[in-house]
Short mmCIF file of C-alpha atoms in Angstrom, two decimals:
data_model
loop_
_atom_site.label_atom_id
_atom_site.label_comp_id
_atom_site.label_asym_id
_atom_site.label_seq_id
_atom_site.Cartn_x
_atom_site.Cartn_y
_atom_site.Cartn_z
CA UNK A 1 -91.72 119.96 -192.91
CA UNK A 2 -88.27 119.14 -194.27
CA UNK A 3 -88.18 115.92 -192.33
CA UNK A 4 -91.62 115.02 -193.72
CA UNK A 5 -90.43 115.47 -197.28
CA UNK A 6 -87.36 113.31 -196.62
CA UNK A 7 -89.65 110.54 -195.39
CA UNK A 8 -91.84 110.86 -198.46
CA UNK A 9 -88.76 110.74 -200.70
CA UNK A 10 -87.59 107.62 -198.91
CA UNK A 11 -91.01 106.05 -199.45
CA UNK A 12 -90.61 106.58 -203.21
CA UNK A 13 -87.13 105.08 -203.34
CA UNK A 14 -88.18 102.11 -201.24
CA UNK A 15 -91.52 101.37 -202.95
CA UNK A 16 -91.48 97.68 -203.82
CA UNK A 17 -94.63 97.45 -205.95
CA UNK A 18 -96.18 99.46 -208.73
CA UNK A 19 -99.17 100.43 -206.57
CA UNK A 20 -96.96 101.55 -203.64
CA UNK A 21 -94.85 103.56 -206.06
CA UNK A 22 -97.92 105.35 -207.38
CA UNK A 23 -99.19 106.29 -203.94
CA UNK A 24 -95.71 107.28 -202.72
CA UNK A 25 -95.28 109.61 -205.72
CA UNK A 26 -98.75 111.00 -205.15
CA UNK A 27 -97.89 111.81 -201.54
CA UNK A 28 -94.57 113.36 -202.46
CA UNK A 29 -96.04 115.49 -205.24
CA UNK A 30 -98.82 116.76 -203.00
CA UNK A 31 -96.47 118.52 -200.53
CA UNK A 32 -95.21 120.82 -203.31
CA UNK A 33 -91.75 121.00 -201.79
CA UNK A 34 -88.82 121.95 -204.03
CA UNK A 35 -86.74 119.32 -202.21
CA UNK A 36 -88.89 116.73 -204.01
CA UNK A 37 -87.83 117.86 -207.51
CA UNK A 38 -84.90 115.46 -208.13
CA UNK A 39 -86.92 112.48 -206.91
CA UNK A 40 -89.92 113.38 -209.06
CA UNK A 41 -87.65 113.66 -212.10
CA UNK A 42 -86.04 110.32 -211.25
CA UNK A 43 -89.50 108.70 -211.32
CA UNK A 44 -89.55 109.32 -215.11
CA UNK A 45 -86.92 106.59 -215.44
CA UNK A 46 -88.75 103.93 -213.40
CA UNK A 47 -90.84 102.60 -216.29
CA UNK A 48 -94.04 103.14 -214.33
CA UNK A 49 -96.34 105.27 -216.52
CA UNK A 50 -98.97 105.90 -213.82
CA UNK A 51 -96.32 107.17 -211.40
CA UNK A 52 -94.61 109.20 -214.13
CA UNK A 53 -97.84 110.99 -215.03
CA UNK A 54 -98.28 112.01 -211.38
CA UNK A 55 -94.67 113.20 -211.23
CA UNK A 56 -95.22 115.29 -214.38
CA UNK A 57 -98.26 116.89 -212.79
CA UNK A 58 -96.39 117.56 -209.54
CA UNK A 59 -93.50 119.22 -211.38
CA UNK A 60 -95.83 121.35 -213.47
CA UNK A 61 -97.48 122.56 -210.27
CA UNK A 62 -94.07 123.47 -208.86
CA UNK A 63 -93.49 125.35 -212.10
CA UNK A 64 -90.54 127.56 -212.98
CA UNK A 65 -88.48 126.55 -209.95
CA UNK A 66 -88.22 123.00 -211.37
CA UNK A 67 -86.88 124.10 -214.75
CA UNK A 68 -83.10 124.18 -214.08
CA UNK A 69 -83.10 120.64 -212.69
CA UNK A 70 -85.37 119.36 -215.46
CA UNK A 71 -82.87 120.73 -217.97
CA UNK A 72 -79.84 119.33 -216.14
CA UNK A 73 -81.28 115.91 -215.51
CA UNK A 74 -82.44 115.16 -219.06
CA UNK A 75 -81.83 111.46 -219.62
CA UNK A 76 -79.95 111.13 -222.91
CA UNK A 77 -80.12 107.36 -222.82
CA UNK A 78 -83.74 106.67 -221.85
CA UNK A 79 -86.18 108.08 -224.36
CA UNK A 80 -89.18 107.24 -222.20
CA UNK A 81 -87.82 109.36 -219.36
CA UNK A 82 -86.75 112.10 -221.78
CA UNK A 83 -90.28 112.28 -223.18
CA UNK A 84 -91.71 113.00 -219.75
CA UNK A 85 -89.10 115.72 -219.14
CA UNK A 86 -89.87 117.42 -222.41
CA UNK A 87 -93.62 117.24 -221.88
CA UNK A 88 -93.16 118.78 -218.42
CA UNK A 89 -90.93 121.56 -219.74
CA UNK A 90 -93.36 122.27 -222.57
CA UNK A 91 -96.16 122.76 -220.08
CA UNK A 92 -94.24 124.82 -217.55
CA UNK A 93 -93.40 126.94 -220.62
CA UNK A 94 -90.36 128.71 -219.22
CA UNK A 95 -88.30 130.04 -222.14
CA UNK A 96 -85.06 128.56 -220.78
CA UNK A 97 -86.35 125.29 -222.25
CA UNK A 98 -86.33 126.83 -225.73
CA UNK A 99 -83.26 125.06 -227.15
CA UNK A 100 -84.38 121.70 -225.85
CA UNK A 101 -87.89 122.13 -227.25
CA UNK A 102 -86.47 123.21 -230.63
CA UNK A 103 -84.38 120.07 -230.80
CA UNK A 104 -87.21 117.83 -229.59
CA UNK A 105 -89.70 119.26 -232.06
CA UNK A 106 -87.32 118.79 -234.98
CA UNK A 107 -85.49 115.58 -234.26
CA UNK A 108 -86.93 113.45 -231.46
CA UNK A 109 -87.90 110.05 -232.73
CA UNK A 110 -91.10 109.80 -230.67
CA UNK A 111 -93.98 111.63 -232.38
CA UNK A 112 -95.70 112.20 -229.02
CA UNK A 113 -92.66 114.17 -227.83
CA UNK A 114 -92.48 116.15 -231.05
CA UNK A 115 -96.15 117.11 -230.76
CA UNK A 116 -95.76 118.26 -227.15
CA UNK A 117 -92.65 120.26 -228.04
CA UNK A 118 -94.30 121.88 -231.06
CA UNK A 119 -97.27 123.04 -229.04
CA UNK A 120 -94.94 124.15 -226.24
CA UNK A 121 -92.91 126.35 -228.61
CA UNK A 122 -96.00 128.49 -229.15
CA UNK A 123 -96.81 128.89 -225.48
CA UNK A 124 -93.44 129.87 -223.96
CA UNK A 125 -93.65 132.81 -221.54
CA UNK A 126 -91.59 135.21 -223.60
CA UNK A 127 -91.91 138.06 -221.08
CA UNK A 128 -89.51 136.15 -218.83
CA UNK A 129 -86.67 136.80 -221.28
CA UNK A 130 -84.57 139.98 -221.44
CA UNK A 131 -85.50 142.38 -224.19
CA UNK A 132 -82.19 141.57 -225.90
CA UNK A 133 -82.88 137.84 -226.06
CA UNK A 134 -86.57 137.84 -226.77
CA UNK A 135 -86.71 138.60 -230.50
CA UNK A 136 -84.01 136.03 -231.32
CA UNK A 137 -85.74 133.36 -229.28
CA UNK A 138 -89.08 134.03 -230.91
CA UNK A 139 -87.52 133.92 -234.36
CA UNK A 140 -86.00 130.53 -233.61
CA UNK A 141 -89.32 129.14 -232.40
CA UNK A 142 -91.01 130.47 -235.52
CA UNK A 143 -88.40 128.95 -237.84
CA UNK A 144 -88.70 125.53 -236.25
CA UNK A 145 -92.50 125.53 -236.28
CA UNK A 146 -92.52 126.65 -239.92
CA UNK A 147 -90.12 123.87 -240.86
CA UNK A 148 -92.19 121.13 -239.24
CA UNK A 149 -95.34 122.27 -241.04
CA UNK A 150 -93.78 120.19 -243.87
CA UNK A 151 -93.55 117.01 -241.79
CA UNK A 152 -94.93 113.79 -243.27
CA UNK A 153 -96.95 113.05 -240.10
CA UNK A 154 -100.29 114.92 -240.10
CA UNK A 155 -100.37 115.08 -236.28
CA UNK A 156 -97.00 116.85 -236.18
CA UNK A 157 -98.28 119.40 -238.69
CA UNK A 158 -101.45 119.78 -236.61
CA UNK A 159 -99.34 120.46 -233.50
CA UNK A 160 -97.26 122.98 -235.44
CA UNK A 161 -100.44 124.87 -236.37
CA UNK A 162 -101.49 124.95 -232.71
CA UNK A 163 -98.08 126.37 -231.78
CA UNK A 164 -98.13 128.88 -234.62
CA UNK A 165 -101.61 130.10 -233.71
CA UNK A 166 -100.29 131.12 -230.30
CA UNK A 167 -97.07 132.57 -231.72
CA UNK A 168 -99.15 134.73 -234.08
CA UNK A 169 -100.09 136.87 -231.06
CA UNK A 170 -96.63 138.40 -231.39
CA UNK A 171 -97.11 141.36 -233.75
CA UNK A 172 -93.73 141.00 -235.54
CA UNK A 173 -94.47 137.35 -236.43
CA UNK A 174 -98.12 137.62 -237.31
CA UNK A 175 -97.74 138.39 -240.99
CA UNK A 176 -95.40 135.52 -241.79
CA UNK A 177 -97.63 133.07 -239.91
CA UNK A 178 -100.73 134.33 -241.68
CA UNK A 179 -99.02 133.75 -245.03
CA UNK A 180 -98.02 130.21 -244.02
CA UNK A 181 -101.58 129.46 -242.90
CA UNK A 182 -103.03 130.58 -246.23
CA UNK A 183 -100.58 128.42 -248.10
CA UNK A 184 -101.22 125.35 -245.89
CA UNK A 185 -104.96 125.77 -246.02
CA UNK A 186 -104.82 125.47 -249.77
CA UNK A 187 -102.29 122.64 -249.93
CA UNK A 188 -102.18 120.44 -246.85
CA UNK A 189 -103.02 116.83 -247.60
CA UNK A 190 -105.00 116.21 -244.40
CA UNK A 191 -108.51 117.59 -244.09
CA UNK A 192 -108.14 117.77 -240.29
CA UNK A 193 -105.02 119.92 -240.61
CA UNK A 194 -106.79 122.26 -243.03
CA UNK A 195 -109.69 122.51 -240.58
CA UNK A 196 -107.31 123.34 -237.71
CA UNK A 197 -105.79 126.08 -239.87
CA UNK A 198 -109.25 127.49 -240.54
CA UNK A 199 -109.80 127.64 -236.78
CA UNK A 200 -106.38 129.21 -236.20
CA UNK A 201 -107.11 131.83 -238.85
CA UNK A 202 -110.38 132.70 -237.11
CA UNK A 203 -108.69 132.93 -233.73
CA UNK A 204 -105.37 134.52 -234.50
CA UNK A 205 -104.87 136.20 -237.79
CA UNK A 206 -108.20 137.46 -239.07
CA UNK B 1 -109.23 94.44 -238.64
CA UNK B 2 -105.97 96.06 -239.58
CA UNK B 3 -104.08 97.04 -236.44
CA UNK B 4 -103.74 100.83 -236.57
CA UNK B 5 -100.14 101.90 -236.33
CA UNK B 6 -99.89 105.24 -234.61
CA UNK B 7 -96.15 105.58 -234.89
CA UNK B 8 -94.97 105.19 -238.46
CA UNK B 9 -92.00 102.90 -238.85
CA UNK B 10 -89.14 104.13 -240.99
CA UNK B 11 -88.56 102.02 -244.08
CA UNK B 12 -85.16 103.32 -245.08
CA UNK B 13 -83.56 99.90 -244.81
CA UNK B 14 -85.65 98.50 -247.69
CA UNK B 15 -83.98 97.90 -251.05
CA UNK B 16 -84.74 100.64 -253.55
CA UNK B 17 -87.01 99.70 -256.42
CA UNK B 18 -88.50 101.54 -259.37
CA UNK B 19 -91.95 101.00 -260.78
CA UNK B 20 -90.60 99.21 -263.85
CA UNK B 21 -88.30 97.01 -261.80
CA UNK B 22 -91.11 96.07 -259.39
CA UNK B 23 -93.40 95.10 -262.26
CA UNK B 24 -90.62 92.98 -263.77
CA UNK B 25 -89.87 91.42 -260.38
CA UNK B 26 -93.50 90.31 -260.00
CA UNK B 27 -92.79 87.79 -262.79
CA UNK B 28 -89.22 86.84 -261.95
CA UNK B 29 -88.07 83.41 -260.83
CA UNK B 30 -86.99 84.52 -257.34
CA UNK B 31 -90.18 84.14 -255.28
CA UNK B 32 -88.95 86.42 -252.50
CA UNK B 33 -88.42 89.23 -255.02
CA UNK B 34 -91.97 88.75 -256.31
CA UNK B 35 -93.33 88.90 -252.79
CA UNK B 36 -91.33 92.01 -251.96
CA UNK B 37 -92.30 93.77 -255.20
CA UNK B 38 -96.02 93.30 -254.49
CA UNK B 39 -95.62 94.74 -250.99
CA UNK B 40 -93.51 97.63 -252.31
CA UNK B 41 -96.04 98.66 -254.98
CA UNK B 42 -98.76 98.89 -252.34
CA UNK B 43 -96.62 100.56 -249.72
CA UNK B 44 -95.63 103.36 -252.08
CA UNK B 45 -99.03 103.41 -253.77
CA UNK B 46 -97.60 103.07 -257.25
CA UNK B 47 -100.88 103.51 -259.06
CA UNK B 48 -100.80 102.93 -262.80
CA UNK B 49 -102.71 100.61 -265.16
CA UNK B 50 -99.69 98.36 -265.83
CA UNK B 51 -99.07 97.93 -262.08
CA UNK B 52 -102.72 97.03 -261.47
CA UNK B 53 -102.63 94.55 -264.37
CA UNK B 54 -99.49 92.88 -263.04
CA UNK B 55 -100.90 92.63 -259.50
CA UNK B 56 -104.19 91.20 -260.79
CA UNK B 57 -102.18 88.49 -262.58
CA UNK B 58 -100.37 87.83 -259.28
CA UNK B 59 -103.75 87.16 -257.60
CA UNK B 60 -103.72 83.84 -259.52
CA UNK B 61 -100.14 82.91 -258.67
CA UNK B 62 -99.52 79.18 -258.15
CA UNK B 63 -95.74 79.21 -257.67
CA UNK B 64 -95.43 80.70 -254.20
CA UNK B 65 -96.91 78.31 -251.60
CA UNK B 66 -96.49 77.86 -247.86
CA UNK B 67 -96.30 74.49 -246.13
CA UNK B 68 -99.96 74.84 -245.14
CA UNK B 69 -101.03 75.59 -248.70
CA UNK B 70 -101.11 79.38 -248.33
CA UNK B 71 -100.43 81.80 -251.16
CA UNK B 72 -98.04 84.51 -249.89
CA UNK B 73 -97.80 86.41 -253.19
CA UNK B 74 -101.57 86.44 -253.64
CA UNK B 75 -101.92 87.88 -250.11
CA UNK B 76 -99.51 90.70 -250.83
CA UNK B 77 -100.98 91.42 -254.25
CA UNK B 78 -104.48 91.56 -252.75
CA UNK B 79 -103.29 93.93 -250.00
CA UNK B 80 -101.52 96.17 -252.50
CA UNK B 81 -104.53 96.43 -254.78
CA UNK B 82 -106.61 97.92 -251.97
CA UNK B 83 -104.14 100.77 -251.69
CA UNK B 84 -104.27 101.60 -255.38
CA UNK B 85 -107.59 103.18 -256.20
CA UNK B 86 -108.27 101.29 -259.41
CA UNK B 87 -111.56 99.41 -259.48
CA UNK B 88 -110.41 97.22 -262.35
CA UNK B 89 -109.00 95.10 -259.53
CA UNK B 90 -112.48 94.38 -258.16
CA UNK B 91 -113.39 91.22 -260.14
CA UNK B 92 -110.05 89.59 -259.32
CA UNK B 93 -110.42 90.46 -255.64
CA UNK B 94 -114.00 89.10 -255.59
CA UNK B 95 -112.63 85.83 -256.94
CA UNK B 96 -110.07 85.82 -254.10
CA UNK B 97 -112.93 85.71 -251.58
CA UNK B 98 -113.25 82.03 -252.59
CA UNK B 99 -109.53 81.25 -252.29
CA UNK B 100 -108.64 78.30 -250.07
CA UNK B 101 -106.15 80.50 -248.14
CA UNK B 102 -107.85 82.36 -245.23
CA UNK B 103 -105.35 85.20 -245.41
CA UNK B 104 -105.99 85.79 -249.10
CA UNK B 105 -109.72 86.01 -248.36
CA UNK B 106 -109.02 88.41 -245.49
CA UNK B 107 -106.75 90.64 -247.59
CA UNK B 108 -109.29 90.66 -250.43
CA UNK B 109 -112.14 91.68 -248.09
CA UNK B 110 -110.03 94.49 -246.63
CA UNK B 111 -109.05 95.75 -250.06
CA UNK B 112 -112.61 95.54 -251.36
CA UNK B 113 -113.64 97.72 -248.41
CA UNK B 114 -111.04 100.29 -249.42
CA UNK B 115 -112.17 100.25 -253.06
CA UNK B 116 -115.81 100.58 -251.95
CA UNK B 117 -117.29 98.84 -255.00
CA UNK B 118 -120.87 97.58 -254.56
CA UNK B 119 -120.24 94.67 -256.94
CA UNK B 120 -118.46 92.95 -254.04
CA UNK B 121 -121.54 92.82 -251.79
CA UNK B 122 -123.02 89.44 -252.91
CA UNK B 123 -119.67 87.62 -252.62
CA UNK B 124 -119.01 89.18 -249.20
CA UNK B 125 -122.47 88.12 -248.00
CA UNK B 126 -121.76 84.53 -249.09
CA UNK B 127 -118.91 84.39 -246.57
CA UNK B 128 -121.51 84.90 -243.82
CA UNK B 129 -123.38 81.74 -244.90
CA UNK B 130 -124.47 79.68 -241.92
CA UNK B 131 -124.52 82.77 -239.69
CA UNK B 132 -123.02 82.86 -236.22
CA UNK B 133 -123.48 79.10 -235.76
CA UNK B 134 -121.01 78.43 -238.57
CA UNK B 135 -118.57 81.15 -237.46
CA UNK B 136 -116.30 78.93 -235.39
CA UNK B 137 -112.58 78.53 -235.00
CA UNK B 138 -110.60 76.37 -237.40
CA UNK B 139 -109.08 73.62 -235.21
CA UNK B 140 -105.37 74.22 -234.72
CA UNK B 141 -105.35 77.60 -236.46
CA UNK B 142 -105.43 81.07 -234.91
CA UNK B 143 -108.48 82.19 -236.86
CA UNK B 144 -112.15 81.54 -237.55
CA UNK B 145 -113.38 79.76 -240.69
CA UNK B 146 -113.88 83.09 -242.45
CA UNK B 147 -112.33 86.56 -241.98
CA UNK B 148 -115.53 87.81 -240.36
CA UNK B 149 -114.11 91.08 -239.06
CA UNK B 150 -112.91 92.14 -242.48
CA UNK B 151 -116.12 90.94 -244.16
CA UNK B 152 -118.42 92.75 -241.71
CA UNK B 153 -116.40 95.93 -241.92
CA UNK B 154 -116.40 95.82 -245.70
CA UNK B 155 -120.16 95.24 -245.80
CA UNK B 156 -120.71 98.18 -243.45
CA UNK B 157 -118.50 100.54 -245.41
CA UNK B 158 -119.69 99.53 -248.88
CA UNK B 159 -123.32 98.98 -247.83
CA UNK B 160 -123.59 102.50 -246.43
CA UNK B 161 -123.00 103.86 -249.94
CA UNK B 162 -125.93 102.04 -251.60
CA UNK B 163 -129.70 101.95 -251.09
CA UNK B 164 -131.83 99.02 -249.87
CA UNK B 165 -129.56 97.34 -247.36
CA UNK B 166 -132.20 95.77 -245.12
CA UNK B 167 -131.13 92.25 -246.10
CA UNK B 168 -127.50 93.07 -245.28
CA UNK B 169 -128.53 94.48 -241.89
CA UNK B 170 -130.47 91.32 -241.08
CA UNK B 171 -127.51 89.08 -241.87
CA UNK B 172 -125.04 91.21 -239.89
CA UNK B 173 -127.11 91.84 -236.76
CA UNK B 174 -126.72 88.32 -235.27
CA UNK B 175 -122.93 88.81 -235.28
CA UNK B 176 -123.37 91.34 -232.44
CA UNK B 177 -123.75 88.18 -230.30
CA UNK B 178 -120.66 86.40 -231.66
CA UNK B 179 -118.45 85.14 -228.81
CA UNK B 180 -115.35 86.94 -230.14
CA UNK B 181 -115.37 90.61 -229.07
CA UNK B 182 -113.51 91.77 -232.17
CA UNK B 183 -116.23 90.24 -234.32
CA UNK B 184 -118.89 91.94 -232.18
CA UNK B 185 -117.10 95.25 -232.70
CA UNK B 186 -116.93 94.76 -236.45
CA UNK B 187 -120.67 94.01 -236.45
CA UNK B 188 -121.42 97.09 -234.32
CA UNK B 189 -119.33 99.21 -236.63
CA UNK B 190 -121.15 97.92 -239.70
CA UNK B 191 -124.58 98.25 -238.07
CA UNK B 192 -123.84 101.87 -237.23
CA UNK B 193 -122.72 102.61 -240.76
CA UNK B 194 -125.81 100.95 -242.21
CA UNK B 195 -128.43 102.34 -239.79
CA UNK B 196 -126.86 105.44 -238.13
CA UNK B 197 -128.41 104.27 -234.84
CA UNK B 198 -126.44 105.51 -231.80
CA UNK B 199 -126.96 102.25 -229.88
CA UNK B 200 -124.35 100.64 -232.13
CA UNK B 201 -121.86 103.44 -231.57
CA UNK B 202 -122.40 103.03 -227.82
CA UNK B 203 -121.48 99.34 -228.06
CA UNK B 204 -118.04 100.45 -229.27
CA UNK B 205 -117.81 103.14 -226.58
CA UNK B 206 -118.27 100.40 -223.98
CA UNK B 207 -115.25 98.53 -225.34
CA UNK B 208 -113.12 101.60 -224.47
CA UNK B 209 -113.40 100.39 -220.86
CA UNK B 210 -112.13 96.90 -221.62
CA UNK B 211 -109.22 95.55 -219.57
CA UNK B 212 -107.44 94.69 -222.80
CA UNK B 213 -105.36 97.55 -224.24
CA UNK B 214 -105.46 96.08 -227.76
CA UNK B 215 -109.25 95.99 -227.65
CA UNK B 216 -109.38 99.57 -226.42
CA UNK B 217 -107.13 100.64 -229.29
CA UNK B 218 -109.29 98.72 -231.74
CA UNK B 219 -112.47 100.35 -230.45
CA UNK B 220 -110.82 103.76 -230.88
CA UNK B 221 -109.98 102.92 -234.44
CA UNK B 222 -113.54 101.69 -235.11
CA UNK B 223 -115.07 104.85 -233.63
CA UNK B 224 -112.76 106.95 -235.79
CA UNK B 225 -113.71 104.96 -238.87
CA UNK B 226 -117.45 105.47 -238.35
CA UNK B 227 -117.07 109.07 -237.12
CA UNK B 228 -119.31 108.58 -234.08
CA UNK B 229 -119.29 112.10 -232.62
CA UNK B 230 -120.87 111.24 -229.27
CA UNK B 231 -117.81 109.18 -228.38
CA UNK B 232 -115.55 112.27 -228.27
CA UNK B 233 -115.40 112.75 -224.51
CA UNK B 234 -114.99 109.04 -223.87
CA UNK B 235 -112.17 108.91 -226.40
CA UNK B 236 -110.45 111.81 -224.63
CA UNK B 237 -110.37 109.97 -221.29
CA UNK B 238 -109.76 106.44 -222.57
CA UNK B 239 -106.72 104.69 -221.19
CA UNK B 240 -104.87 104.52 -224.51
CA UNK B 241 -101.85 106.38 -225.90
CA UNK B 242 -102.59 109.86 -227.22
CA UNK B 243 -101.40 108.93 -230.70
CA UNK B 244 -104.31 106.50 -231.06
CA UNK B 245 -106.78 108.99 -229.61
CA UNK B 246 -105.66 111.65 -232.09
CA UNK B 247 -106.20 109.30 -235.02
CA UNK B 248 -109.69 108.44 -233.77
CA UNK B 249 -110.59 112.09 -233.22
CA UNK B 250 -109.28 112.88 -236.69
CA UNK B 251 -111.83 110.37 -237.99
CA UNK B 252 -114.62 112.06 -236.02
CA UNK B 253 -113.53 115.50 -237.19
CA UNK B 254 -113.33 114.53 -240.85
CA UNK B 255 -116.79 112.98 -240.57
CA UNK B 256 -118.07 116.38 -239.39
CA UNK B 257 -116.36 118.09 -242.31
CA UNK B 258 -117.72 115.80 -245.01
CA UNK B 259 -118.97 117.72 -248.03
CA UNK B 260 -117.47 120.91 -246.63
CA UNK B 261 -115.74 122.63 -249.54
CA UNK B 262 -115.28 125.95 -247.72
CA UNK B 263 -114.28 124.45 -244.34
CA UNK B 264 -116.99 126.19 -242.38
CA UNK B 265 -116.49 124.89 -238.87
CA UNK B 266 -119.55 123.80 -236.92
CA UNK B 267 -119.61 123.63 -233.10
CA UNK B 268 -118.96 119.88 -233.14
CA UNK B 269 -115.84 120.32 -235.26
CA UNK B 270 -114.55 123.06 -232.95
CA UNK B 271 -115.16 120.92 -229.88
CA UNK B 272 -113.25 118.03 -231.47
CA UNK B 273 -110.28 120.26 -232.25
CA UNK B 274 -110.23 121.58 -228.69
CA UNK B 275 -109.98 118.01 -227.44
CA UNK B 276 -107.25 117.21 -229.99
CA UNK B 277 -105.28 120.30 -228.92
CA UNK B 278 -105.40 119.10 -225.31
CA UNK B 279 -103.89 115.75 -226.32
CA UNK B 280 -100.77 117.19 -227.98
#
């Protein structure tokens, strides 16, 4: 089994065409072996979107066990690669990614990354934190999502509403989120954002 | 059509202007300052009667010319006037549809679409004179003899707001067979707006499978503009960046919500939002 994975890893590093890269990453992702994690993350930097999407999917399937390496191997100099890392972390939803998602949601320059991070902040698996950390972490997520409900980009505000809807399941946060929703529903400039708030109110805070 | 820009570009490096300064600059001797001022007033949607008056005057500018006889200031003034919702600009823009500069005619048609004033219909129809047979490329230039895409889109958008459009439909329909796919798309878009027949929406859905990414993006933008609900699932799986899909789905959603004061959400609207959520 281990030898197999090493061969599959080698196939990825030696792929000499875009199509071979895609099938090599597919094969590597399908064995669901933790030994594949660094290689799958490295694929984010190869400028091959089809392969990167498969690597994202493979890492999400591996789940929590991939989180430490995803956090360590964030590429500060390649925003394309960083975007894939953040999308993966947002979907695995382990709360150790909190600080990174907070920063991405507030300051990343790619709107697609900010949207993924904003949604991810609502869906983190809070029960995986110690009781002592949990309330602080949730408060931080709430503060960031509330702040980006003022963003100039309607799609960022839309993503913030999606995150807040999920966060409103936490009893201590529900009231503040409900108040924000009422205010946004009356004032937001985009009809689609107001509609998404109406849906969130139905689902979460009614 | 206007290329949709999904990722807004920051404009912090632009010189700061004020409304008064921009209006003054429109008349100043430095042509580049005039040009910039017209762009700036549109970009920041500085909507006031004196701005509209100054931009309408700029539609007749003779000072700023390109080597090929183009009118850069007129182009920018025409573009800006579409972004300011003041229909006093309509007669001046209609006149621009006869300008010798293709890009002035294109900008005027786009702005007339945005202003949605039915007075523009006869002048827009005149640009379709000769039909598809006359709609050929200008030798040596990267465009057709008329800005057909902008004209067809404007006729679809404005025509859908008035009654008795059978003559418009008959003039537009042949353009579904135009050899340029972007012109076909503009015709399909207009036909859907004028007739509400799904076959025209489906023509745009087909373009979502094109090999050309720019065409796929354009079809997304067209589907969003006409709010064709049955395209939702095809939009979700199209091979285009999520930012463009979200903009298109926003168009579909807002079409569902038209005339909804109380934001009661129908099943279609909820389905669209579920798809949008999945694309975040």
